[in-house]
């Protein structure tokens, strides 16, 4: 009998306590009425016959949604989107009383679907698959923030993880991207050829200018000087030569060794 009584007492103590984990808060509901007091993480005691403890996460929650979104041209885009949000701690009793424990399905998801459809309907389907995706995400987040902030929900981010375009549109975008890449490659080749042509033009101009300067510098005195130098080199050479000259310019017509 004593063992049974002790077991009953222990069971009663266990049943009258619950643990609120880190990242959660607890709110007691007694006879259907919510308490305005919030229990932080730790051991919470309560009367199991009259009271229950509702645990609500206040950490960041990731809600993933698969949704068909409309585009500006009337197409349906399959998408997978993550909603990152958290709940303001002091708003938890109000949320439970005003919306209930199913606040995510009742409120957050409905607001998200409406905001997402309104935003994507302003964009072409290809925009959701391009660099404008971030802009679309921010606009959806802003609309949700406007509707939910006063009610205690903080929308941290909206992330479009996956976008599946209609097959024909996807192929058209791929063809366009390929054409743009080919055009960029051709522009690169043309630019390289233009630079090479410019290099050759500058080189030709340099050669022409050098020849012009050389021609202008070949005056009579310089020619005579070069002739004297040539005579001197011929005189010092051991080879037999036949030279025709007018005394000014040597002209070598034979150059053989003895």
Short mmCIF file of C-alpha atoms in Angstrom, two decimals:
data_model
loop_
_atom_site.label_atom_id
_atom_site.label_comp_id
_atom_site.label_asym_id
_atom_site.label_seq_id
_atom_site.Cartn_x
_atom_site.Cartn_y
_atom_site.Cartn_z
CA UNK A 1 0.00 0.00 0.00
CA UNK A 2 2.80 2.37 0.87
CA UNK A 3 4.55 1.60 -2.42
CA UNK A 4 1.34 2.29 -4.33
CA UNK A 5 0.85 5.57 -2.49
CA UNK A 6 4.46 6.60 -3.16
CA UNK A 7 4.09 5.69 -6.83
CA UNK A 8 0.89 7.73 -7.04
CA UNK A 9 2.60 10.75 -5.50
CA UNK A 10 5.55 10.52 -7.90
CA UNK A 11 3.23 10.07 -10.88
CA UNK A 12 1.20 13.06 -9.74
CA UNK A 13 4.31 15.22 -9.44
CA UNK A 14 5.49 14.18 -12.89
CA UNK A 15 2.07 14.86 -14.39
CA UNK A 16 1.96 18.29 -12.80
CA UNK A 17 5.24 19.44 -14.37
CA UNK A 18 6.41 20.08 -17.91
CA UNK A 19 9.62 21.32 -19.48
CA UNK A 20 9.72 24.38 -21.71
CA UNK A 21 12.73 24.06 -24.01
CA UNK A 22 15.16 26.73 -25.15
CA UNK A 23 13.61 28.77 -27.97
CA UNK A 24 10.10 28.23 -26.59
CA UNK A 25 7.76 29.90 -24.15
CA UNK A 26 4.82 28.42 -22.29
CA UNK A 27 1.39 29.90 -21.65
CA UNK A 28 -1.00 28.33 -19.12
CA UNK A 29 -4.65 27.80 -19.98
CA UNK A 30 -6.91 27.24 -16.97
CA UNK A 31 -10.52 26.24 -17.53
CA UNK A 32 -10.17 27.48 -21.12
CA UNK A 33 -8.87 30.90 -20.13
CA UNK A 34 -5.37 31.92 -21.18
CA UNK A 35 -3.00 33.45 -18.66
CA UNK A 36 -1.20 36.66 -19.59
CA UNK A 37 1.93 35.39 -17.84
CA UNK A 38 4.63 33.81 -20.00
CA UNK A 39 6.77 30.92 -18.76
CA UNK A 40 10.36 30.93 -20.00
CA UNK A 41 12.52 27.89 -20.69
CA UNK A 42 12.76 25.52 -17.73
CA UNK A 43 10.53 23.40 -15.49
CA UNK A 44 6.93 24.63 -15.25
CA UNK A 45 4.50 23.28 -12.66
CA UNK A 46 0.71 23.27 -13.11
CA UNK A 47 -2.45 21.52 -11.97
CA UNK A 48 -3.06 18.82 -14.58
CA UNK A 49 -6.79 18.62 -13.64
CA UNK A 50 -7.51 22.26 -14.39
CA UNK A 51 -4.62 23.61 -16.42
CA UNK A 52 -2.65 22.87 -19.58
CA UNK A 53 0.56 24.51 -20.79
CA UNK A 54 0.72 25.57 -24.44
CA UNK A 55 4.26 25.70 -25.81
CA UNK A 56 5.03 28.15 -28.61
CA UNK A 57 8.40 28.46 -30.43
CA UNK A 58 9.88 31.95 -30.50
CA UNK A 59 13.05 30.92 -32.35
CA UNK A 60 13.37 31.23 -36.13
CA UNK A 61 11.01 28.83 -37.88
CA UNK A 62 11.48 27.65 -41.47
CA UNK A 63 8.19 26.92 -43.21
CA UNK A 64 8.59 25.41 -46.69
CA UNK A 65 5.75 25.80 -49.16
CA UNK A 66 5.09 24.40 -52.63
CA UNK A 67 2.93 26.81 -54.56
CA UNK A 68 1.80 27.55 -58.12
CA UNK A 69 2.38 31.23 -58.82
CA UNK A 70 0.85 33.35 -61.60
CA UNK A 71 3.03 35.42 -63.95
CA UNK A 72 2.30 38.65 -65.79
CA UNK A 73 1.72 36.84 -69.09
CA UNK A 74 -0.73 34.42 -67.45
CA UNK A 75 1.53 31.40 -67.02
CA UNK A 76 1.55 29.16 -63.95
CA UNK A 77 4.95 28.75 -62.33
CA UNK A 78 5.66 25.85 -59.98
CA UNK A 79 7.70 27.05 -57.02
CA UNK A 80 9.15 25.93 -53.71
CA UNK A 81 9.52 28.77 -51.21
CA UNK A 82 10.88 29.01 -47.66
CA UNK A 83 9.41 31.46 -45.16
CA UNK A 84 11.67 32.30 -42.23
CA UNK A 85 9.82 33.92 -39.34
CA UNK A 86 9.72 34.22 -35.57
CA UNK A 87 7.18 35.33 -33.00
CA UNK A 88 7.54 38.27 -30.65
CA UNK A 89 7.63 36.84 -27.14
CA UNK A 90 5.26 39.36 -25.57
CA UNK A 91 2.67 38.73 -28.31
CA UNK A 92 2.33 34.98 -27.71
CA UNK A 93 -0.76 35.15 -25.40
CA UNK A 94 -2.46 37.56 -27.82
CA UNK A 95 -1.74 35.27 -30.81
CA UNK A 96 -3.12 32.22 -29.02
CA UNK A 97 -6.25 34.08 -28.01
CA UNK A 98 -6.79 35.90 -31.32
CA UNK A 99 -5.75 33.21 -33.83
CA UNK A 100 -5.23 29.98 -31.93
CA UNK A 101 -2.55 27.33 -31.92
CA UNK A 102 -2.89 26.79 -35.68
CA UNK A 103 -1.69 30.33 -36.39
CA UNK A 104 0.74 29.13 -39.07
CA UNK A 105 -1.95 27.53 -41.22
CA UNK A 106 -4.72 29.99 -40.40
CA UNK A 107 -2.81 33.24 -40.71
CA UNK A 108 0.77 33.03 -41.98
CA UNK A 109 0.14 30.73 -44.94
CA UNK A 110 -2.95 32.62 -46.11
CA UNK A 111 -1.15 35.95 -45.97
CA UNK A 112 1.81 34.44 -47.80
CA UNK A 113 -0.29 32.98 -50.64
CA UNK A 114 -2.04 36.29 -51.18
CA UNK A 115 1.17 38.36 -51.07
CA UNK A 116 3.10 35.98 -53.33
CA UNK A 117 0.36 35.87 -55.98
CA UNK A 118 -0.03 39.68 -55.97
CA UNK A 119 3.72 40.22 -56.41
CA UNK A 120 4.52 37.56 -59.02
CA UNK A 121 1.55 38.63 -61.15
CA UNK A 122 3.46 41.87 -61.81
CA UNK A 123 6.49 40.05 -63.27
CA UNK A 124 7.18 38.04 -66.37
CA UNK A 125 7.89 34.35 -65.83
CA UNK A 126 11.50 34.73 -66.95
CA UNK A 127 12.05 37.38 -64.24
CA UNK A 128 11.53 34.74 -61.54
CA UNK A 129 14.40 32.77 -63.06
CA UNK A 130 16.80 35.72 -63.36
CA UNK A 131 18.52 38.31 -61.22
CA UNK A 132 15.13 39.84 -60.36
CA UNK A 133 14.33 36.92 -58.06
CA UNK A 134 15.78 38.78 -55.08
CA UNK A 135 13.55 41.77 -55.81
CA UNK A 136 10.47 39.52 -55.92
CA UNK A 137 11.46 37.87 -52.62
CA UNK A 138 11.87 41.26 -50.94
CA UNK A 139 8.48 42.50 -52.14
CA UNK A 140 6.71 39.38 -50.85
CA UNK A 141 8.51 39.76 -47.52
CA UNK A 142 7.52 43.45 -47.26
CA UNK A 143 3.85 42.68 -47.91
CA UNK A 144 3.78 39.93 -45.32
CA UNK A 145 5.62 42.16 -42.86
CA UNK A 146 2.99 44.88 -43.26
CA UNK A 147 0.15 42.46 -42.56
CA UNK A 148 1.69 40.42 -39.75
CA UNK A 149 4.04 42.64 -37.73
CA UNK A 150 1.35 44.21 -35.54
CA UNK A 151 0.02 40.74 -34.77
CA UNK A 152 3.37 39.61 -33.42
CA UNK A 153 4.92 37.83 -36.41
CA UNK A 154 8.32 38.94 -37.70
CA UNK A 155 9.04 37.81 -41.28
CA UNK A 156 12.83 37.46 -41.55
CA UNK A 157 13.22 36.26 -45.13
CA UNK A 158 11.28 34.84 -48.06
CA UNK A 159 13.45 32.58 -50.24
CA UNK A 160 12.43 31.25 -53.64
CA UNK A 161 14.36 27.98 -53.51
CA UNK A 162 13.03 26.40 -56.68
CA UNK A 163 11.30 27.80 -59.75
CA UNK A 164 10.06 25.47 -62.49
CA UNK A 165 9.16 27.29 -65.70
CA UNK A 166 6.98 25.79 -68.45
CA UNK A 167 9.11 23.57 -70.71
CA UNK A 168 8.80 25.71 -73.86
CA UNK A 169 9.59 28.92 -71.99
CA UNK A 170 12.59 27.27 -70.34
CA UNK A 171 13.94 26.19 -73.73
CA UNK A 172 13.37 29.69 -75.13
CA UNK A 173 15.34 31.23 -72.25
CA UNK A 174 18.17 28.74 -72.79
CA UNK A 175 18.29 29.61 -76.51
CA UNK A 176 18.37 33.30 -75.68
CA UNK A 177 21.18 32.85 -73.17
CA UNK A 178 23.14 30.79 -75.70
CA UNK A 179 22.65 33.49 -78.35
CA UNK A 180 23.81 36.17 -75.89
CA UNK A 181 26.92 34.14 -75.05
CA UNK A 182 27.71 33.67 -78.75
CA UNK A 183 27.23 37.42 -79.34
CA UNK A 184 29.59 38.20 -76.45
CA UNK A 185 32.15 35.78 -77.87
CA UNK A 186 31.89 37.38 -81.32
CA UNK A 187 32.26 40.84 -79.81
CA UNK A 188 35.39 39.63 -78.04
CA UNK A 189 36.83 38.30 -81.32
CA UNK A 190 35.99 41.52 -83.17
CA UNK A 191 37.51 43.62 -80.41
CA UNK A 192 40.69 41.53 -80.53
CA UNK A 193 40.89 41.94 -84.33
CA UNK A 194 40.36 45.69 -84.02
CA UNK A 195 43.18 45.93 -81.50
CA UNK A 196 45.46 43.85 -83.74
CA UNK A 197 44.65 46.06 -86.75
CA UNK A 198 45.38 49.15 -84.67
CA UNK A 199 48.71 47.63 -83.60
CA UNK A 200 49.65 46.95 -87.20
CA UNK A 201 48.67 50.47 -88.24
CA UNK A 202 50.82 51.98 -85.52
CA UNK A 203 53.70 49.69 -86.46
CA UNK A 204 53.39 50.68 -90.14
CA UNK A 205 53.29 54.36 -89.25
CA UNK A 206 56.44 53.92 -87.14
CA UNK A 207 58.26 52.19 -90.00
CA UNK A 208 57.17 54.88 -92.44
CA UNK A 209 58.27 57.67 -90.14
CA UNK A 210 61.63 55.98 -89.57
CA UNK A 211 62.21 55.65 -93.31
CA UNK A 212 61.19 59.25 -93.83
CA UNK A 213 63.62 60.45 -91.18
CA UNK A 214 66.39 58.30 -92.66
CA UNK A 215 65.73 59.57 -96.17
CA UNK A 216 65.76 63.19 -95.00
CA UNK A 217 69.07 62.57 -93.25
CA UNK A 218 70.89 61.16 -96.35
CA UNK A 219 72.38 64.46 -97.55
CA UNK A 220 75.38 64.62 -99.94
CA UNK A 221 77.95 65.04 -97.19
CA UNK A 222 76.74 61.91 -95.36
CA UNK A 223 76.79 59.85 -98.58
CA UNK A 224 80.40 60.95 -99.28
CA UNK A 225 81.36 60.06 -95.71
CA UNK A 226 79.88 56.60 -96.07
CA UNK A 227 81.80 56.18 -99.36
CA UNK A 228 85.11 57.03 -97.69
CA UNK A 229 84.38 54.51 -94.96
CA UNK A 230 83.58 51.88 -97.60
CA UNK A 231 86.91 52.62 -99.46
CA UNK A 232 88.77 52.23 -96.16
CA UNK A 233 87.20 48.86 -95.44
CA UNK A 234 87.98 47.65 -98.98
CA UNK A 235 91.60 48.79 -98.67
CA UNK A 236 92.03 46.77 -95.49
CA UNK A 237 90.55 43.63 -97.01
CA UNK A 238 93.05 40.89 -98.19
CA UNK A 239 90.79 39.75 -101.00
CA UNK A 240 91.18 40.65 -104.67
CA UNK A 241 88.47 42.94 -105.96
CA UNK A 242 87.46 44.79 -109.11
CA UNK A 243 85.96 48.16 -108.28
CA UNK A 244 84.36 50.69 -110.59
CA UNK A 245 84.16 54.14 -109.11
CA UNK A 246 84.02 57.77 -110.04
CA UNK A 247 86.06 58.63 -106.99
CA UNK A 248 83.04 59.17 -104.86
CA UNK A 249 81.06 55.92 -104.64
CA UNK A 250 82.66 52.47 -104.90
CA UNK A 251 80.85 49.76 -106.78
CA UNK A 252 82.07 46.23 -106.05
CA UNK A 253 81.56 43.76 -108.95
CA UNK A 254 83.89 40.88 -107.94
CA UNK A 255 84.78 39.43 -104.61
CA UNK A 256 86.92 36.28 -104.74
CA UNK A 257 89.74 34.98 -102.59
CA UNK A 258 93.20 34.57 -104.15
#
